[in-house]
PDB file of C-alpha atoms in Angstrom:
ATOM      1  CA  UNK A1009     -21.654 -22.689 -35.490  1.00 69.00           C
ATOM      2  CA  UNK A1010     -22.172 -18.874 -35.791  1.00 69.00           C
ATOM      3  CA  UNK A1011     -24.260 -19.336 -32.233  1.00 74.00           C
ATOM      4  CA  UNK A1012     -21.535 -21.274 -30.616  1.00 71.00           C
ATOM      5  CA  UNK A1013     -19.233 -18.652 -31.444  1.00 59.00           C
ATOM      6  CA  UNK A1014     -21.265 -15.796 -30.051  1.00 61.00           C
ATOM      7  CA  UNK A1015     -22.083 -17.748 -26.906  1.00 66.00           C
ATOM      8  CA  UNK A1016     -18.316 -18.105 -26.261  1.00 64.00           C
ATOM      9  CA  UNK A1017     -17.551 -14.610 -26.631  1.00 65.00           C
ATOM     10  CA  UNK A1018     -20.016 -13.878 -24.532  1.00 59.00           C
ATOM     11  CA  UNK A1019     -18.635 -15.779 -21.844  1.00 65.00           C
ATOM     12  CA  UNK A1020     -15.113 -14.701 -21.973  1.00 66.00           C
ATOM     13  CA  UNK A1021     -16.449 -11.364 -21.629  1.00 59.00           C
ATOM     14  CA  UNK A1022     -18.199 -11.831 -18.601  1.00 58.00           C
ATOM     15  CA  UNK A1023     -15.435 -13.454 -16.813  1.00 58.00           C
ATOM     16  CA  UNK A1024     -13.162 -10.568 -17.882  1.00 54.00           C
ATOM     17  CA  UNK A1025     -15.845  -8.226 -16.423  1.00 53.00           C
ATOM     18  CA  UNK A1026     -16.062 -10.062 -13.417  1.00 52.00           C
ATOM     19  CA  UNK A1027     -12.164 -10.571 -13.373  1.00 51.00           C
ATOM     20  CA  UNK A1028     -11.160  -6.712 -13.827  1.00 51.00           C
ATOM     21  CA  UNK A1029     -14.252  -5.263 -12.440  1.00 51.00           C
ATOM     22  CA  UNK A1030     -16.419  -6.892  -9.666  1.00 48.00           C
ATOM     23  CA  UNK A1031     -13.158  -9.260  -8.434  1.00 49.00           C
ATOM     24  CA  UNK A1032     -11.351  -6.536  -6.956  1.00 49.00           C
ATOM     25  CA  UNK A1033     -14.412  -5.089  -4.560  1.00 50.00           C
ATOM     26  CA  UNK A1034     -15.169  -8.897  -3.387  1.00 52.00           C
ATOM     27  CA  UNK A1035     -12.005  -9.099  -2.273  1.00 64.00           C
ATOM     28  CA  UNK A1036     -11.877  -5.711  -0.466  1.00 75.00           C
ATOM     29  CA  UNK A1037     -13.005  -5.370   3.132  1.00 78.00           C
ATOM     30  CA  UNK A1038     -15.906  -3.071   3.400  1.00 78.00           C
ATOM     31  CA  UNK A1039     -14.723   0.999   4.277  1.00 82.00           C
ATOM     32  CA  UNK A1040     -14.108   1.524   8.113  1.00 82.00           C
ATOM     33  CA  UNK A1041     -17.176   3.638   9.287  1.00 74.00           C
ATOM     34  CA  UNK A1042     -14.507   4.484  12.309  1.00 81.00           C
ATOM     35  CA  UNK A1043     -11.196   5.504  11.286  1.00 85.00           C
ATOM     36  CA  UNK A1044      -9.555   4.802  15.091  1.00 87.00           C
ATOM     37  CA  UNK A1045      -8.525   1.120  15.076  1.00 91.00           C
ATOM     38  CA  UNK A1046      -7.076   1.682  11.710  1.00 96.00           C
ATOM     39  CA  UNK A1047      -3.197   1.247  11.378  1.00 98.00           C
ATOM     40  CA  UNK A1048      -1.017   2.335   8.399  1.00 99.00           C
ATOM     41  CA  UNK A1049       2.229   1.170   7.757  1.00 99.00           C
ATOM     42  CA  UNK A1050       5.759   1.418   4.915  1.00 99.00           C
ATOM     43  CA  UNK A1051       9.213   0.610   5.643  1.00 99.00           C
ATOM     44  CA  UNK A1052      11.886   0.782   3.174  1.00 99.00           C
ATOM     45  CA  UNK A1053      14.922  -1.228   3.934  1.00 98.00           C
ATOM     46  CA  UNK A1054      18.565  -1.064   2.703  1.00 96.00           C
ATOM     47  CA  UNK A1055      19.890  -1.351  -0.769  1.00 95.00           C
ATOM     48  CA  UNK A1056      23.750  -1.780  -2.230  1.00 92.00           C
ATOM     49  CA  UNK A1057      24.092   2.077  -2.445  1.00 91.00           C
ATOM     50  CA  UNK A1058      22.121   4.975  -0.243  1.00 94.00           C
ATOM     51  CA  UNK A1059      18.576   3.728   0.416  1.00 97.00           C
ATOM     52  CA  UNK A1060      16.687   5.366   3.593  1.00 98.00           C
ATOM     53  CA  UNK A1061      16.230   2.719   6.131  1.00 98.00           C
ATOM     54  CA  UNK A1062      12.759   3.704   7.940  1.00 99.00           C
ATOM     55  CA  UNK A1063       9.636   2.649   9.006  1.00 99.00           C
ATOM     56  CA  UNK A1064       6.507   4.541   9.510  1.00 99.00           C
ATOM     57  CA  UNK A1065       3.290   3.971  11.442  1.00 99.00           C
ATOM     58  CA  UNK A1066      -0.244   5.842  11.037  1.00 99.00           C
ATOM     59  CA  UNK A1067      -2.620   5.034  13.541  1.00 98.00           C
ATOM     60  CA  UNK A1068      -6.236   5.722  12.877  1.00 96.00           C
ATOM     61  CA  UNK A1069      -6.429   8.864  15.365  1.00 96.00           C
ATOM     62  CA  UNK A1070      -3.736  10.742  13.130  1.00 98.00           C
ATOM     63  CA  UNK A1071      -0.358   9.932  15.496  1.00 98.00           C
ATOM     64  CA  UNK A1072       2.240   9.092  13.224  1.00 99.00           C
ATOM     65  CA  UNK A1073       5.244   7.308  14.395  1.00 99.00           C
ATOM     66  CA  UNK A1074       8.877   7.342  12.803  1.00 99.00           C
ATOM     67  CA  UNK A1075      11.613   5.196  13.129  1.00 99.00           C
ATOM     68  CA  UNK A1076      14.884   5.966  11.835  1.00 98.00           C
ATOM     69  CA  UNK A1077      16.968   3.500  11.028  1.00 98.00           C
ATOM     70  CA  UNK A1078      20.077   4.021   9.058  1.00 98.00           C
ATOM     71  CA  UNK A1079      20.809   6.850   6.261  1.00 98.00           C
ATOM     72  CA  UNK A1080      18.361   9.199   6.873  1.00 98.00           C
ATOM     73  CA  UNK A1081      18.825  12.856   8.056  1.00 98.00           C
ATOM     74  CA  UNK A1082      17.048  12.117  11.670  1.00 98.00           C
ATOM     75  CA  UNK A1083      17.733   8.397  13.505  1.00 98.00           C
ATOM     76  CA  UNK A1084      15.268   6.926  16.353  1.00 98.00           C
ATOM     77  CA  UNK A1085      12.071   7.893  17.314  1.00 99.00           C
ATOM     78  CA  UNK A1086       9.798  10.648  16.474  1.00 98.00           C
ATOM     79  CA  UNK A1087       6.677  11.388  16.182  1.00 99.00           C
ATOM     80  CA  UNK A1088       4.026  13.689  14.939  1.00 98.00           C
ATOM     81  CA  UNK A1089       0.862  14.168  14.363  1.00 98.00           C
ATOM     82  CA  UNK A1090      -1.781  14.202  11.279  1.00 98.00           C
ATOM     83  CA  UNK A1091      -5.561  15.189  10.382  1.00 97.00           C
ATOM     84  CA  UNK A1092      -8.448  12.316  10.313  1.00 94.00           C
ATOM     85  CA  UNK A1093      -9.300  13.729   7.273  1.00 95.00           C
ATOM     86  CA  UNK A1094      -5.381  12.882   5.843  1.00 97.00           C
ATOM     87  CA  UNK A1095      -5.965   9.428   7.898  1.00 97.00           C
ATOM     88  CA  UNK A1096      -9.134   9.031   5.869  1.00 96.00           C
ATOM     89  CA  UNK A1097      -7.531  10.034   2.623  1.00 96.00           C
ATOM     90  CA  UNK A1098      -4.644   7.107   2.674  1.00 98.00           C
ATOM     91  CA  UNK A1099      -7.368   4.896   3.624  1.00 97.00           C
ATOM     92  CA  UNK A1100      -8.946   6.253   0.437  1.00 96.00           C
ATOM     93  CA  UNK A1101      -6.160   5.810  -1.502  1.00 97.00           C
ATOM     94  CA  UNK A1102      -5.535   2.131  -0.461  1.00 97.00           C
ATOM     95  CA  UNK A1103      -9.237   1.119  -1.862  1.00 96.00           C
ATOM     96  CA  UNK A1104      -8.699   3.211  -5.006  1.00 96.00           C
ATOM     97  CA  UNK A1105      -5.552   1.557  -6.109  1.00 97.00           C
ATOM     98  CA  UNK A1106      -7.075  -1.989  -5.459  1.00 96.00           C
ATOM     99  CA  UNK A1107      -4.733  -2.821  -2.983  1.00 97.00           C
ATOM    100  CA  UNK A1108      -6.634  -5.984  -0.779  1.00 96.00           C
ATOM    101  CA  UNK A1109      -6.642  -7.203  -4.618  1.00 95.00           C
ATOM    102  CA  UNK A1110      -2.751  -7.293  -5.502  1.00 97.00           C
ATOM    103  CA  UNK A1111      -0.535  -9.851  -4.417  1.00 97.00           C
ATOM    104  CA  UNK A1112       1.038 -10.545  -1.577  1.00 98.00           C
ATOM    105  CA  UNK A1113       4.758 -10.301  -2.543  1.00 98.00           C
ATOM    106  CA  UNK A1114       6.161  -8.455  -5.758  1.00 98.00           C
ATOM    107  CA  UNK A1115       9.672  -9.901  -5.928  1.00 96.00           C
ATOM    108  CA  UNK A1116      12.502 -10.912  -9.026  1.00 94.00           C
ATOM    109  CA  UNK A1117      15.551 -12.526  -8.746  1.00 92.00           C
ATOM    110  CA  UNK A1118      17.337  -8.770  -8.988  1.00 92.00           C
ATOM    111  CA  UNK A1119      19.990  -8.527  -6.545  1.00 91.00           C
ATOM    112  CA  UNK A1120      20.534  -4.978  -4.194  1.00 93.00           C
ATOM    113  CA  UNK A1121      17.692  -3.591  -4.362  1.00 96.00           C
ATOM    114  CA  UNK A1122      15.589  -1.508  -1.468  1.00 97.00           C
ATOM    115  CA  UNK A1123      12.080  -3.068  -0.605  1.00 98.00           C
ATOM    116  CA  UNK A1124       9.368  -1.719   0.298  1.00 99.00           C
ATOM    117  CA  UNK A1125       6.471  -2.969   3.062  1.00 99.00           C
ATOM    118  CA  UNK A1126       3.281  -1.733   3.122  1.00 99.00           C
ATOM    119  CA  UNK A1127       0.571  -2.932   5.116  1.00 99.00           C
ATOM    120  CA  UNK A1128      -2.837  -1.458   6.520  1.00 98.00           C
ATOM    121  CA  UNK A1129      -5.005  -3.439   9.387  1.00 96.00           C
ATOM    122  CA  UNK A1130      -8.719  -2.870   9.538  1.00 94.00           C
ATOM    123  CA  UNK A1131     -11.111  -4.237  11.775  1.00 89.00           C
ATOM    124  CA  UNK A1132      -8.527  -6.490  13.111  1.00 89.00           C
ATOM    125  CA  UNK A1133      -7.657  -7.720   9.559  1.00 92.00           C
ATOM    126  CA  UNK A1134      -4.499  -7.335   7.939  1.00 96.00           C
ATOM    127  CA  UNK A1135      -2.914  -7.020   4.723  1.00 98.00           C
ATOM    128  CA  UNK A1136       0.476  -6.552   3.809  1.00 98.00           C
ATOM    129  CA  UNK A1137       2.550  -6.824   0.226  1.00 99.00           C
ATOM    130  CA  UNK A1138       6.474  -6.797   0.359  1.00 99.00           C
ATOM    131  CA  UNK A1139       7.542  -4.913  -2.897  1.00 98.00           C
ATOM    132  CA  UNK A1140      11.100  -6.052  -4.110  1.00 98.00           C
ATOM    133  CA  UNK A1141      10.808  -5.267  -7.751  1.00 97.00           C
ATOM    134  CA  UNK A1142       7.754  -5.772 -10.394  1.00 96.00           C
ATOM    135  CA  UNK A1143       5.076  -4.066  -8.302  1.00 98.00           C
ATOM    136  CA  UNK A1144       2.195  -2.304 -10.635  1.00 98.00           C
ATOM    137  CA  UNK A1145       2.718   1.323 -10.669  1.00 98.00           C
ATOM    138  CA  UNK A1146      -0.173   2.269  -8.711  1.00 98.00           C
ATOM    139  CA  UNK A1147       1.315   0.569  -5.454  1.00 99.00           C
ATOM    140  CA  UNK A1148       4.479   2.375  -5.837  1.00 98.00           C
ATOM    141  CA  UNK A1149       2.597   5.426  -6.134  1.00 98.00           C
ATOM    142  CA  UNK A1150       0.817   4.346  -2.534  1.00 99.00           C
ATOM    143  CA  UNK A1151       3.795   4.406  -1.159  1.00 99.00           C
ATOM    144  CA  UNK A1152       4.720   7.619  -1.975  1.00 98.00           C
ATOM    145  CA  UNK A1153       1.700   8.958  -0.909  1.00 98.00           C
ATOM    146  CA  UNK A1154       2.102   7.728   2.513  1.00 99.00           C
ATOM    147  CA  UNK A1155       5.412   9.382   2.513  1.00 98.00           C
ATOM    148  CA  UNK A1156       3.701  12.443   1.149  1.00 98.00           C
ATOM    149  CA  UNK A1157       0.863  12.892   3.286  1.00 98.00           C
ATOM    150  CA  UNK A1158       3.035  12.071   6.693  1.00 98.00           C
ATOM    151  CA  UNK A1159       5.733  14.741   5.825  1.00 98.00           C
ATOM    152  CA  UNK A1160       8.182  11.952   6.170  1.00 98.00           C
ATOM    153  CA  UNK A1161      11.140  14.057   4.174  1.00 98.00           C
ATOM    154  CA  UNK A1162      11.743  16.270   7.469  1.00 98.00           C
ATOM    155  CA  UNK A1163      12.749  12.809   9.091  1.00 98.00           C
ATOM    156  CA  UNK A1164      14.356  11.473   6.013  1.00 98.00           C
ATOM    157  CA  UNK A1165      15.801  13.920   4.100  1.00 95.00           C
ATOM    158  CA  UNK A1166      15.021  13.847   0.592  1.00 73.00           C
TER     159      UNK A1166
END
C-alpha cells in the first residue's frame, strides 16, 4: 500500500514538473537568430470612459509605427525609430513571461472595459492573445513594456 502511495506521488510530481516547467519551452518557438522578419504588435481599444485608442507596430529592424486613433494627445501616423538591441529585448521579454504558452483570449463577461492585443510573428508564425479582463499579471506587464520601450507616451499622452 505504502509503495502504491509513493509511486503515485511520484507521478503527480512529474506531470506538475513537466506541466509548469518543460510545457512552456515545448510550446515556444525556438529564439530568432535574425531579429529582421520579426514583427511586434499592442493595440488598446476604447472603453466606457477615456481609454487611448492606438495601435503600435515594431518591426524587427527597430522602425516603430504609431497609429492614433481616438483620445490620445497625437492622431494618425507616426513613426520612429528604435535600437536592435531594444528590438531584441521585447523579444526577450515575450519568452521570459511564457507568452507562446498563455492562452489565446483572456476575456469575462465584464462590460466597458479597454482590451488589449498583443501579438508577435516569428519566422512567419504568429501568435496573438486578446486581453479583455483576467490576463496573468506578467502579460499585462508585457504590454507595458512595449509601451515603455517604444516611448509611446509622446504619441499618447500619459
Amino acid at each position: 500500500m505504502k509503495q502504491r502511495f509513493l509511486i503515485i506521488i511520484g507521478i503527480i510530481a512529474l506531470s506538475a514538473a513537466f506541466y509548469f516547467y518543460l510545457y512552456p519551452k515545448l510550446t515556444q518557438p525556438p529564439k530568432p537568430s535574425e531579429y529582421k522578419d520579426v514583427v511586434i504588435t499592442l493595440e488598446r481599444t476604447l472603453c466606457y470612459g477615456f481609454c487611448p485608442n492606438y495601435e503600435l507596430t515594431i518591426s524587427g529592424d527597430g522602425k516603430v509605427v504609431y497609429e492614433g486613433k481616438s483620445l490620445v494627445k497625437v492622431t494618425g501616423a507616426q513613426t520612429a525609430q528604435i535600437s536592435q538591441d531594444k528590438v531584441k529585448k521585447l523579444v526577450d521579454e515575450f519568452y521570459r513571461v511564457g507568452y507562446f504558452s498563455l492562452q489565446d483570449e483572456y476575456i469575462e463577461d465584464i462590460k466597458d472595459l479597454p482590451t488589449t492585443i498583443t501579438s508577435i510573428t516569428i519566422d512567419g508564425k504568429t501568435k496573438k492573445i486578446v486581453n479583455y479582463y483576467g490576463a496573468p499579471k506578467k502579460l499585462n506587464e508585457l504590454e507595458n513594456k512595449i509601451d515603455e520601450i517604444t516611448n509611446s507616451k509622446n504619441w499618447v499622452g500619459k
